[in-house]
PDB file of C-alpha atoms and ligand atoms in Angstrom:
ATOM      1  CA  MET A1328     114.453 116.938 101.477  1.00  0.00           C
ATOM      2  CA  ASN A1329     111.533 118.557 102.733  1.00  0.00           C
ATOM      3  CA  ILE A1330     109.441 115.679 103.292  1.00  0.00           C
ATOM      4  CA  ILE A1331     106.695 116.669 106.284  1.00  0.00           C
ATOM      5  CA  GLY A1332     105.223 112.982 107.206  1.00  0.00           C
ATOM      6  CA  PRO A1333     102.425 110.688 106.147  1.00  0.00           C
ATOM      7  CA  ASP A1334      99.511 112.849 104.047  1.00  0.00           C
ATOM      8  CA  ALA A1335      97.269 109.426 103.869  1.00  0.00           C
ATOM      9  CA  LEU A1336      97.563 105.703 104.169  1.00  0.00           C
ATOM     10  CA  VAL A1337      95.686 103.540 101.387  1.00  0.00           C
ATOM     11  CA  PHE A1338      94.195 100.147 102.258  1.00  0.00           C
ATOM     12  CA  GLY A1339      92.664  97.473 100.121  1.00  0.00           C
ATOM     13  CA  VAL A1340      90.413  95.931 102.709  1.00  0.00           C
ATOM     14  CA  GLU A1341      87.978  92.886 102.579  1.00  0.00           C
ATOM     15  CA  ASP A1342      85.156  94.193 104.694  1.00  0.00           C
ATOM     16  CA  LEU A1343      84.534  98.040 103.158  1.00  0.00           C
ATOM     17  CA  PRO A1344      81.358  98.467 105.561  1.00  0.00           C
ATOM     18  CA  ALA A1345      83.415  97.478 108.792  1.00  0.00           C
ATOM     19  CA  CYS A1346      86.179  99.506 108.079  1.00  0.00           C
ATOM     20  CA  ARG A1347      84.112 102.628 107.371  1.00  0.00           C
ATOM     21  CA  GLN A1348      82.439 102.220 110.541  1.00  0.00           C
ATOM     22  CA  TYR A1349      85.481 101.789 112.221  1.00  0.00           C
ATOM     23  CA  LEU A1350      87.152 104.982 111.152  1.00  0.00           C
ATOM     24  CA  LEU A1351      84.181 106.996 111.739  1.00  0.00           C
ATOM     25  CA  ASP A1352      83.787 105.379 115.364  1.00  0.00           C
ATOM     26  CA  TYR A1353      87.684 106.314 115.877  1.00  0.00           C
ATOM     27  CA  GLY A1354      87.161 109.585 115.104  1.00  0.00           C
ATOM     28  CA  LEU A1355      87.697 110.561 111.420  1.00  0.00           C
ATOM     29  CA  LYS A1356      85.395 112.527 109.065  1.00  0.00           C
ATOM     30  CA  ASP A1357      83.799 111.085 106.070  1.00  0.00           C
ATOM     31  CA  ALA A1358      85.258 113.434 103.384  1.00  0.00           C
ATOM     32  CA  GLY A1359      83.578 111.310 100.514  1.00  0.00           C
ATOM     33  CA  ASN A1360      85.168 108.834  97.781  1.00  0.00           C
ATOM     34  CA  ASP A1361      86.156 106.638 100.972  1.00  0.00           C
ATOM     35  CA  ARG A1362      88.540 109.088 102.180  1.00  0.00           C
ATOM     36  CA  TYR A1363      88.223 109.316 106.138  1.00  0.00           C
ATOM     37  CA  GLU A1364      90.274 112.665 107.230  1.00  0.00           C
ATOM     38  CA  ALA A1365      91.517 114.149 110.776  1.00  0.00           C
ATOM     39  CA  LEU A1366      90.994 117.688 111.796  1.00  0.00           C
ATOM     40  CA  ASP A1367      94.206 118.624 109.420  1.00  0.00           C
ATOM     41  CA  GLY A1368      93.056 116.692 106.279  1.00  0.00           C
ATOM     42  CA  THR A1369      95.973 113.852 106.500  1.00  0.00           C
ATOM     43  CA  ALA A1370      93.873 110.785 106.115  1.00  0.00           C
ATOM     44  CA  ILE A1371      93.011 106.941 105.657  1.00  0.00           C
ATOM     45  CA  VAL A1372      91.830 106.148 102.392  1.00  0.00           C
ATOM     46  CA  LEU A1373      89.671 102.887 101.639  1.00  0.00           C
ATOM     47  CA  ARG A1374      89.474 100.440  98.549  1.00  0.00           C
ATOM     48  CA  ALA A1375      88.252  97.083  98.041  1.00  0.00           C
ATOM     49  CA  LYS A1376      91.012  94.568  98.065  1.00  0.00           C
ATOM     50  CA  ASP A1377      90.551  93.745  94.365  1.00  0.00           C
ATOM     51  CA  ASP A1378      90.402  97.548  93.538  1.00  0.00           C
ATOM     52  CA  ALA A1379      92.454  97.460  90.158  1.00  0.00           C
ATOM     53  CA  THR A1380      93.463 101.015  90.527  1.00  0.00           C
ATOM     54  CA  LEU A1381      95.753 100.189  93.657  1.00  0.00           C
ATOM     55  CA  PRO A1382      99.259  99.118  93.576  1.00  0.00           C
ATOM     56  CA  ALA A1383      99.819  95.710  93.388  1.00  0.00           C
ATOM     57  CA  ALA A1384      99.588  93.939  96.913  1.00  0.00           C
ATOM     58  CA  MET A1385     103.026  92.477  98.874  1.00  0.00           C
ATOM     59  CA  GLY A1386     101.435  88.964  98.681  1.00  0.00           C
ATOM     60  CA  THR A1387     101.212  88.993 102.664  1.00  0.00           C
ATOM     61  CA  ALA A1388      98.361  89.528 105.262  1.00  0.00           C
ATOM     62  CA  SER A1389      98.767  93.120 105.106  1.00  0.00           C
ATOM     63  CA  LEU A1390      96.293  95.234 103.440  1.00  0.00           C
ATOM     64  CA  LEU A1391      98.186  98.562 103.362  1.00  0.00           C
ATOM     65  CA  ARG A1392      98.585  99.444  99.684  1.00  0.00           C
ATOM     66  CA  GLU A1393     100.365 102.960  99.440  1.00  0.00           C
ATOM     67  CA  THR A1394     101.823 105.467 101.890  1.00  0.00           C
ATOM     68  CA  VAL A1395     101.331 108.556 100.711  1.00  0.00           C
ATOM     69  CA  TYR A1396     104.122 111.318 101.972  1.00  0.00           C
ATOM     70  CA  GLY A1397     103.196 115.227 101.987  1.00  0.00           C
ATOM     71  CA  VAL A1398     106.198 117.513 101.203  1.00  0.00           C
ATOM     72  CA  ALA A1399     106.796 121.037 101.421  1.00  0.00           C
ATOM     73  CA  ASP A1400     107.042 122.179  97.615  1.00  0.00           C
ATOM     74  CA  VAL A1401     107.271 120.922  94.242  1.00  0.00           C
ATOM     75  CA  ALA A1402     111.195 121.454  94.583  1.00  0.00           C
ATOM     76  CA  THR A1403     111.072 118.537  97.087  1.00  0.00           C
ATOM     77  CA  LEU A1404     109.033 116.307  94.512  1.00  0.00           C
ATOM     78  CA  ASP A1405     111.765 117.237  91.844  1.00  0.00           C
ATOM     79  CA  ALA A1406     114.508 116.099  94.246  1.00  0.00           C
ATOM     80  CA  ILE A1407     112.749 112.609  95.269  1.00  0.00           C
ATOM     81  CA  GLU A1408     111.637 112.292  91.860  1.00  0.00           C
ATOM     82  CA  THR A1409     115.663 112.558  90.620  1.00  0.00           C
ATOM     83  CA  GLU A1410     116.940 110.394  93.288  1.00  0.00           C
ATOM     84  CA  LEU A1411     114.646 107.378  92.942  1.00  0.00           C
ATOM     85  CA  ARG A1412     115.275 107.559  89.231  1.00  0.00           C
ATOM     86  CA  ARG A1413     118.829 106.378  89.783  1.00  0.00           C
ATOM     87  CA  ASP A1414     117.797 102.889  90.380  1.00  0.00           C
ATOM     88  CA  ARG A1415     113.991 102.419  90.168  1.00  0.00           C
ATOM     89  CA  GLU A1416     111.055 103.117  88.014  1.00  0.00           C
ATOM     90  CA  VAL A1417     109.141 106.140  89.074  1.00  0.00           C
ATOM     91  CA  SER A1418     106.218 107.608  87.715  1.00  0.00           C
ATOM     92  CA  ARG A1419     104.933 111.323  87.668  1.00  0.00           C
ATOM     93  CA  ARG A1420     101.157 112.412  87.008  1.00  0.00           C
ATOM     94  CA  ASP A1421      98.744 114.969  88.351  1.00  0.00           C
ATOM     95  CA  GLY A1422     101.378 116.305  90.999  1.00  0.00           C
ATOM     96  CA  VAL A1423     101.993 112.915  92.590  1.00  0.00           C
ATOM     97  CA  VAL A1424     105.176 111.094  92.275  1.00  0.00           C
ATOM     98  CA  ARG A1425     104.949 107.260  92.885  1.00  0.00           C
ATOM     99  CA  SER A1426     107.505 104.288  93.283  1.00  0.00           C
ATOM    100  CA  VAL A1427     108.321 101.324  95.662  1.00  0.00           C
ATOM    101  CA  ASP A1428     110.560 101.505  98.671  1.00  0.00           C
ATOM    102  CA  ASP A1429     113.352  98.550  98.803  1.00  0.00           C
ATOM    103  CA  MET A1430     111.025  96.623 100.807  1.00  0.00           C
ATOM    104  CA  GLY A1431     108.310  96.865  98.392  1.00  0.00           C
ATOM    105  CA  PHE A1432     106.107  99.257  99.851  1.00  0.00           C
ATOM    106  CA  ALA A1433     104.341 101.540  97.565  1.00  0.00           C
ATOM    107  CA  LEU A1434     105.089 104.968  97.936  1.00  0.00           C
ATOM    108  CA  ALA A1435     103.365 107.990  96.718  1.00  0.00           C
ATOM    109  CA  PHE A1436     104.872 111.647  97.299  1.00  0.00           C
ATOM    110  CA  GLN A1437     102.555 115.024  96.930  1.00  0.00           C
ATOM    111  CA  VAL A1438     102.576 118.487  98.207  1.00  0.00           C
ATOM    112  CA  THR A1439     101.090 118.119 101.233  1.00  0.00           C
ATOM    113  CA  VAL A1440      97.266 118.541 101.680  1.00  0.00           C
ATOM    114  CA  ARG A1441      97.692 119.453 105.706  1.00  0.00           C
ATOM    115  CA  ARG A1442      95.921 122.241 106.995  1.00  0.00           C
ATOM    116  CA  ALA A1443      97.529 124.162 109.796  1.00  0.00           C
ATOM    117  CA  LEU A1444      95.782 123.663 112.919  1.00  0.00           C
ATOM    118  CA  ASP A1445      95.412 126.330 115.290  1.00  0.00           C
ATOM    119  CA  MET A1446      94.211 124.437 118.445  1.00  0.00           C
ATOM    120  CA  LYS A1447      95.283 124.386 121.862  1.00  0.00           C
ATOM    121  CA  SER A1448      97.225 121.270 123.329  1.00  0.00           C
ATOM    122  CA  GLU A1449      96.354 119.921 126.743  1.00  0.00           C
ATOM    123  CA  ARG A1450      97.767 122.395 129.333  1.00  0.00           C
ATOM    124  CA  VAL A1451      98.759 121.077 133.099  1.00  0.00           C
ATOM    125  CA  ASN A1452      99.196 123.088 136.239  1.00  0.00           C
ATOM    126  CA  GLY A1453     101.912 122.312 138.270  1.00  0.00           C
ATOM    127  CA  PRO A1454     103.296 124.043 140.799  1.00  0.00           C
ATOM    128  CA  GLY A1455     105.747 126.544 139.472  1.00  0.00           C
ATOM    129  CA  ASP A1456     104.380 126.230 136.021  1.00  0.00           C
ATOM    130  CA  ALA A1457     100.422 127.063 135.334  1.00  0.00           C
ATOM    131  CA  GLN A1458      99.753 126.735 131.946  1.00  0.00           C
ATOM    132  CA  ARG A1459      96.126 127.435 132.042  1.00  0.00           C
ATOM    133  CA  ALA A1460      94.511 130.663 132.862  1.00  0.00           C
ATOM    134  CA  PRO A1461      92.141 131.002 136.004  1.00  0.00           C
ATOM    135  CA  ASN A1462      89.056 129.636 135.216  1.00  0.00           C
ATOM    136  CA  GLN A1463      90.235 127.991 132.392  1.00  0.00           C
ATOM    137  CA  LEU A1464      89.268 124.178 133.040  1.00  0.00           C
ATOM    138  CA  GLY A1465      91.448 121.013 132.585  1.00  0.00           C
ATOM    139  CA  LEU A1466      88.715 118.806 130.985  1.00  0.00           C
ATOM    140  CA  PRO A1467      88.432 118.900 127.295  1.00  0.00           C
ATOM    141  CA  ALA A1468      84.531 118.845 125.922  1.00  0.00           C
ATOM    142  CA  GLU A1469      82.911 115.429 125.935  1.00  0.00           C
ATOM    143  CA  ASP A1470      82.325 115.728 122.173  1.00  0.00           C
ATOM    144  CA  GLN A1471      86.048 116.644 121.659  1.00  0.00           C
ATOM    145  CA  ALA A1472      88.829 114.746 121.379  1.00  0.00           C
ATOM    146  CA  LEU A1473      89.102 113.874 117.853  1.00  0.00           C
ATOM    147  CA  PRO A1474      92.286 112.718 115.585  1.00  0.00           C
ATOM    148  CA  ARG A1475      94.213 116.238 114.741  1.00  0.00           C
ATOM    149  CA  THR A1476      96.779 114.558 112.123  1.00  0.00           C
ATOM    150  CA  LEU A1477      98.135 111.722 110.596  1.00  0.00           C
ATOM    151  CA  SER A1478     101.175 110.880 113.088  1.00  0.00           C
ATOM    152  CA  HIS A1479     103.278 107.779 112.402  1.00  0.00           C
ATOM    153  CA  VAL A1480     103.262 104.472 110.317  1.00  0.00           C
ATOM    154  CA  VAL A1481     105.113 101.140 111.505  1.00  0.00           C
ATOM    155  CA  TYR A1482     106.511  98.551 108.797  1.00  0.00           C
ATOM    156  CA  PHE A1483     107.391  95.137 109.596  1.00  0.00           C
ATOM    157  CA  VAL A1484     110.156  94.809 107.104  1.00  0.00           C
ATOM    158  CA  PRO A1485     112.408  91.986 106.448  1.00  0.00           C
ATOM    159  CA  ASP A1486     115.827  93.832 106.389  1.00  0.00           C
ATOM    160  CA  ALA A1487     115.405  97.020 108.837  1.00  0.00           C
ATOM    161  CA  ALA A1488     119.047  97.902 107.641  1.00  0.00           C
ATOM    162  CA  LYS A1489     118.311  97.983 104.173  1.00  0.00           C
ATOM    163  CA  ALA A1490     114.960  99.815 104.798  1.00  0.00           C
ATOM    164  CA  GLU A1491     116.671 102.056 106.737  1.00  0.00           C
ATOM    165  CA  ALA A1492     119.223 102.883 104.100  1.00  0.00           C
ATOM    166  CA  PHE A1493     116.619 103.729 101.609  1.00  0.00           C
ATOM    167  CA  TYR A1494     114.728 106.394 103.693  1.00  0.00           C
ATOM    168  CA  GLN A1495     118.263 107.917 104.441  1.00  0.00           C
ATOM    169  CA  ARG A1496     118.214 108.659 100.724  1.00  0.00           C
ATOM    170  CA  LEU A1497     115.268 110.766 101.309  1.00  0.00           C
ATOM    171  CA  GLY A1498     116.734 112.489 104.066  1.00  0.00           C
ATOM    172  CA  PHE A1499     115.091 110.436 106.902  1.00  0.00           C
ATOM    173  CA  VAL A1500     117.288 110.644 110.214  1.00  0.00           C
ATOM    174  CA  CYS A1501     117.132 108.081 112.926  1.00  0.00           C
ATOM    175  CA  THR A1502     116.211 109.457 116.219  1.00  0.00           C
ATOM    176  CA  ASP A1503     116.393 106.519 118.550  1.00  0.00           C
ATOM    177  CA  ARG A1504     117.107 102.618 117.835  1.00  0.00           C
ATOM    178  CA  PHE A1505     115.991  99.198 119.531  1.00  0.00           C
ATOM    179  CA  THR A1506     118.837  96.908 118.790  1.00  0.00           C
ATOM    180  CA  GLY A1507     118.135  94.428 115.974  1.00  0.00           C
ATOM    181  CA  VAL A1508     114.424  95.591 115.751  1.00  0.00           C
ATOM    182  CA  GLY A1509     114.711  98.809 113.854  1.00  0.00           C
ATOM    183  CA  PRO A1510     115.019 102.531 113.732  1.00  0.00           C
ATOM    184  CA  PHE A1511     112.531 105.671 114.526  1.00  0.00           C
ATOM    185  CA  LEU A1512     112.789 107.813 111.684  1.00  0.00           C
ATOM    186  CA  ARG A1513     111.993 111.600 111.067  1.00  0.00           C
ATOM    187  CA  PRO A1514     111.938 113.005 107.811  1.00  0.00           C
ATOM    188  CA  ALA A1515     113.544 116.581 107.415  1.00  0.00           C
ATOM    189  CA  GLY A1516     110.079 118.544 107.177  1.00  0.00           C
ATOM    190  CA  THR A1517     108.962 117.657 111.091  1.00  0.00           C
ATOM    191  CA  LEU A1518     110.475 117.700 114.304  1.00  0.00           C
ATOM    192  CA  ASP A1519     108.531 114.972 115.489  1.00  0.00           C
ATOM    193  CA  HIS A1520     110.123 111.885 117.067  1.00  0.00           C
ATOM    194  CA  HIS A1521     109.305 109.742 114.401  1.00  0.00           C
ATOM    195  CA  THR A1522     106.717 109.511 111.321  1.00  0.00           C
ATOM    196  CA  LEU A1523     107.975 106.088 110.498  1.00  0.00           C
ATOM    197  CA  PHE A1524     109.396 102.961 112.819  1.00  0.00           C
ATOM    198  CA  MET A1525     110.128  99.672 111.434  1.00  0.00           C
ATOM    199  CA  ILE A1526     110.511  96.238 113.098  1.00  0.00           C
ATOM    200  CA  GLN A1527     112.271  93.516 111.551  1.00  0.00           C
ATOM    201  CA  THR A1528     110.164  90.147 111.190  1.00  0.00           C
ATOM    202  CA  PRO A1529     110.266  87.326 108.882  1.00  0.00           C
ATOM    203  CA  PRO A1530     109.190  88.137 105.005  1.00  0.00           C
ATOM    204  CA  PHE A1531     105.886  86.352 105.471  1.00  0.00           C
ATOM    205  CA  MET A1532     104.895  89.190 107.939  1.00  0.00           C
ATOM    206  CA  LYS A1533     105.846  92.181 105.784  1.00  0.00           C
ATOM    207  CA  GLY A1534     103.171  95.112 106.124  1.00  0.00           C
ATOM    208  CA  CYS A1535     101.747  97.562 108.296  1.00  0.00           C
ATOM    209  CA  GLU A1536     101.773  96.710 112.336  1.00  0.00           C
ATOM    210  CA  HIS A1537      99.996  99.902 112.858  1.00  0.00           C
ATOM    211  CA  PHE A1538      99.249 103.776 112.330  1.00  0.00           C
ATOM    212  CA  THR A1539      98.167 106.513 114.496  1.00  0.00           C
ATOM    213  CA  PHE A1540      96.906 110.018 114.603  1.00  0.00           C
ATOM    214  CA  HIS A1541      97.787 112.643 117.206  1.00  0.00           C
ATOM    215  CA  MET A1542      95.353 113.735 119.861  1.00  0.00           C
ATOM    216  CA  GLY A1543      95.758 117.091 121.796  1.00  0.00           C
ATOM    217  CA  GLY A1544      96.972 115.329 124.773  1.00  0.00           C
ATOM    218  CA  PRO A1545      96.924 112.469 127.229  1.00  0.00           C
ATOM    219  CA  THR A1546      93.397 112.909 128.107  1.00  0.00           C
ATOM    220  CA  GLU A1547      92.058 113.088 124.490  1.00  0.00           C
ATOM    221  CA  VAL A1548      93.961 109.474 124.120  1.00  0.00           C
ATOM    222  CA  LEU A1549      92.179 108.357 127.224  1.00  0.00           C
ATOM    223  CA  LEU A1550      88.476 110.019 126.274  1.00  0.00           C
ATOM    224  CA  ALA A1551      88.842 108.832 122.796  1.00  0.00           C
ATOM    225  CA  GLY A1552      89.799 105.312 123.649  1.00  0.00           C
ATOM    226  CA  THR A1553      87.274 104.886 126.331  1.00  0.00           C
ATOM    227  CA  ARG A1554      84.772 105.974 123.747  1.00  0.00           C
ATOM    228  CA  PHE A1555      86.268 103.368 121.394  1.00  0.00           C
ATOM    229  CA  VAL A1556      85.872 100.520 124.041  1.00  0.00           C
ATOM    230  CA  GLU A1557      82.312 101.536 124.734  1.00  0.00           C
ATOM    231  CA  LYS A1558      81.514 101.332 121.364  1.00  0.00           C
ATOM    232  CA  GLY A1559      82.661  97.505 121.408  1.00  0.00           C
ATOM    233  CA  TYR A1560      86.360  97.486 119.595  1.00  0.00           C
ATOM    234  CA  GLN A1561      88.826  95.636 121.406  1.00  0.00           C
ATOM    235  CA  SER A1562      91.641  97.639 123.132  1.00  0.00           C
ATOM    236  CA  PHE A1563      95.110  95.510 122.084  1.00  0.00           C
ATOM    237  CA  TRP A1564      97.746  97.471 124.249  1.00  0.00           C
ATOM    238  CA  GLY A1565      97.469 100.586 126.664  1.00  0.00           C
ATOM    239  CA  PRO A1566      96.756 103.073 127.698  1.00  0.00           C
ATOM    240  CA  GLY A1567     100.459 103.515 128.151  1.00  0.00           C
ATOM    241  CA  ARG A1568     103.268 105.825 127.670  1.00  0.00           C
ATOM    242  CA  HIS A1569     106.206 104.904 125.287  1.00  0.00           C
ATOM    243  CA  ARG A1570     109.755 105.468 126.675  1.00  0.00           C
ATOM    244  CA  PHE A1571     111.163 106.509 122.874  1.00  0.00           C
ATOM    245  CA  GLY A1572     109.225 109.892 121.913  1.00  0.00           C
ATOM    246  CA  SER A1573     107.630 109.754 125.197  1.00  0.00           C
ATOM    247  CA  ASN A1574     104.353 109.683 123.449  1.00  0.00           C
ATOM    248  CA  TRP A1575     101.166 108.622 125.036  1.00  0.00           C
ATOM    249  CA  PHE A1576      99.640 105.156 123.744  1.00  0.00           C
ATOM    250  CA  TRP A1577      96.127 103.217 123.198  1.00  0.00           C
ATOM    251  CA  TYR A1578      96.181 100.365 120.784  1.00  0.00           C
ATOM    252  CA  PHE A1579      93.262  98.451 118.880  1.00  0.00           C
ATOM    253  CA  ASN A1580      92.322  95.899 116.839  1.00  0.00           C
ATOM    254  CA  SER A1581      90.818  96.536 113.621  1.00  0.00           C
ATOM    255  CA  PRO A1582      89.474  95.276 110.428  1.00  0.00           C
ATOM    256  CA  LEU A1583      91.967  97.199 108.165  1.00  0.00           C
ATOM    257  CA  GLY A1584      94.496  94.388 108.834  1.00  0.00           C
ATOM    258  CA  CYS A1585      96.908  96.124 111.341  1.00  0.00           C
ATOM    259  CA  HIS A1586      96.389  97.827 114.715  1.00  0.00           C
ATOM    260  CA  VAL A1587      95.466 101.291 115.317  1.00  0.00           C
ATOM    261  CA  GLU A1588      96.618 103.550 117.853  1.00  0.00           C
ATOM    262  CA  TYR A1589      95.731 107.160 119.474  1.00  0.00           C
ATOM    263  CA  ASP A1590      98.450 108.948 120.326  1.00  0.00           C
ATOM    264  CA  ALA A1591      99.875 112.041 121.930  1.00  0.00           C
ATOM    265  CA  ASP A1592     102.521 114.638 123.473  1.00  0.00           C
ATOM    266  CA  MET A1593     105.337 113.474 121.055  1.00  0.00           C
ATOM    267  CA  ASP A1594     108.995 114.832 121.650  1.00  0.00           C
ATOM    268  CA  LEU A1595     110.221 116.813 119.106  1.00  0.00           C
ATOM    269  CA  HIS A1596     113.672 116.967 118.036  1.00  0.00           C
ATOM    270  CA  ASP A1597     116.122 118.740 115.931  1.00  0.00           C
ATOM    271  CA  ASP A1598     119.693 117.895 114.162  1.00  0.00           C
ATOM    272  CA  GLN A1599     121.192 118.569 117.476  1.00  0.00           C
ATOM    273  CA  TRP A1600     119.611 115.419 119.089  1.00  0.00           C
ATOM    274  CA  ALA A1601     121.996 112.111 119.317  1.00  0.00           C
ATOM    275  CA  ALA A1602     120.122 108.984 118.803  1.00  0.00           C
ATOM    276  CA  ARG A1603     119.643 106.616 121.604  1.00  0.00           C
ATOM    277  CA  GLU A1604     119.801 102.730 121.172  1.00  0.00           C
ATOM    278  CA  VAL A1605     118.742 100.143 123.734  1.00  0.00           C
ATOM    279  CA  PRO A1606     117.572  96.509 123.172  1.00  0.00           C
ATOM    280  CA  MET A1607     113.969  95.839 122.952  1.00  0.00           C
ATOM    281  CA  GLY A1608     111.816  94.980 126.149  1.00  0.00           C
ATOM    282  CA  ALA A1609     109.116  95.762 128.100  1.00  0.00           C
ATOM    283  CA  ASP A1610     110.828  98.602 130.241  1.00  0.00           C
ATOM    284  CA  ALA A1611     112.177  99.755 127.194  1.00  0.00           C
ATOM    285  CA  SER A1612     108.952  99.975 125.176  1.00  0.00           C
ATOM    286  CA  GLN A1613     106.804 101.718 127.898  1.00  0.00           C
ATOM    287  CA  LEU A1614     106.948 103.992 131.025  1.00  0.00           C
ATOM    288  CA  PHE A1615     103.773 102.460 132.229  1.00  0.00           C
ATOM    289  CA  LEU A1616     101.001 100.406 131.148  1.00  0.00           C
ATOM    290  CA  PHE A1617      97.529 100.403 132.494  1.00  0.00           C
ATOM    291  CA  GLN A1618      94.049  98.697 131.344  1.00  0.00           C
ATOM    292  CA  TYR A1619      90.586  99.494 130.849  1.00  0.00           C
ATOM    293  CA  ARG A1620      87.901  99.125 133.267  1.00  0.00           C
ATOM    294  CA  GLU A1621      84.378 100.371 133.306  1.00  0.00           C
ATOM    295  CA  LYS A1622      83.573 103.331 135.653  1.00  0.00           C
ATOM    296  CA  TRP A1623      82.110 102.795 139.028  1.00  0.00           C
ATOM    297  CA  ALA A1624      81.655 105.396 141.814  1.00  0.00           C
ATOM    298  CA  PRO A1625      82.955 104.839 145.153  1.00  0.00           C
ATOM    299  CA  SER A1626      79.652 104.947 146.826  1.00  0.00           C
ATOM    300  CA  GLY A1627      78.786 101.544 145.044  1.00  0.00           C
ATOM    301  CA  PRO A1628      80.456  98.561 145.708  1.00  0.00           C
ATOM    302  CA  PRO A1629      83.762  97.888 144.829  1.00  0.00           C
ATOM    303  CA  PRO A1630      84.287  96.668 140.937  1.00  0.00           C
ATOM    304  CA  PRO A1631      85.421  93.105 140.843  1.00  0.00           C
ATOM    305  CA  GLY A1632      89.452  92.496 141.551  1.00  0.00           C
ATOM    306  CA  ALA A1633      89.577  95.925 143.455  1.00  0.00           C
ATOM    307  CA  ALA A1634      91.560  96.111 146.367  1.00  0.00           C
ATOM    308  CA  HIS A1635      89.669  96.427 149.901  1.00  0.00           C
TER     309      HIS A1635
HETATM  310 FE1  FE2 B 336     102.914 104.126 117.524  1.00  0.00          FE
END
C-alpha cells in the first residue's frame, strides 16, 4: 500500500495560545484554522482539548488525537479501507478514511496534500568530493532553516509487537529495531528510514513521545535549534546524531504534551535493506551528543567551564 508518511498530526491541547506561539516559533506557517504548515504543506493541527469534533482521547496524558497519513492515490485509500474493514470499524467521508489502530491511536488516511519541494539540501565540500560550486557559500541565509516536511512520529505503546503487526498489514516494514523496545517502521511510499517508531512502555504512558520535521541539513538543525533556545524554549536532548537512520536531532520540551524535534539527513532505504537489531543504550541511540551554549568570541574572557 502506497502510504507516503504523516500528512498531519492533530492535537487536542489545554493551552491553545501557548501551542500556537510554540509552533510559529518552531518555524511552521499559520495556514488558518489552527493549521501550522511546513514548506511542503504537511502540518500540525491544534484544537481545544474538549473539541467535540476530535477522536476520543486515549485516557493518558498524551494530547495527540489523530495521525493523518498521506497516501499516493485513491486506489491506496480503497486498499486501506478494505484491509481495515476485515476486523474494525472504518468510516469514509470527504475522501478521508478513518479508523483506530490496535493500540487505540486514531488514524486518518487521505490522498496526500504534500507539495513537491524543489530545494537544495545542505552540500558539503570534502576533499575528493566537492559538492558546492565555486563561490557557492556553505552557510544558509539566517532567515532560512524552516521545517520542510513532517518526518516522523514516535508512539509509546503497551505492546510493540502487536502494534507492529498492525502496521505490517498496511505495508510498513521494519528498517531497524531496538531489542525489547520497538521497531523503526517505513511505509511503502517513502524511502525514509522511518516515519514511525514505537517504544514499549507501561499502558499509562501510551501516546505521542515526539514528532519531528525534516530540515535541509545539519546546519539548519543547529541554526533553527539555536533560534529556538534563544526564544526561551527548553532543549531536552541534543543536538546530536542518531545511529539508526543517521539523522541529526535536537529535541525540545513543548506545551503539546510531547517532545518536538528538528531532524535532518536521514538514511534512505529500499527493499534490499536488511534490518539491524541491537539493545537500546546511550551508544546505540546516538553517535555523539552536544549541548547548547551561548556564543562567545575568543577575544573575550573564556565562557564559564571552558578549558584553559
Ligand atoms: Fe525522532
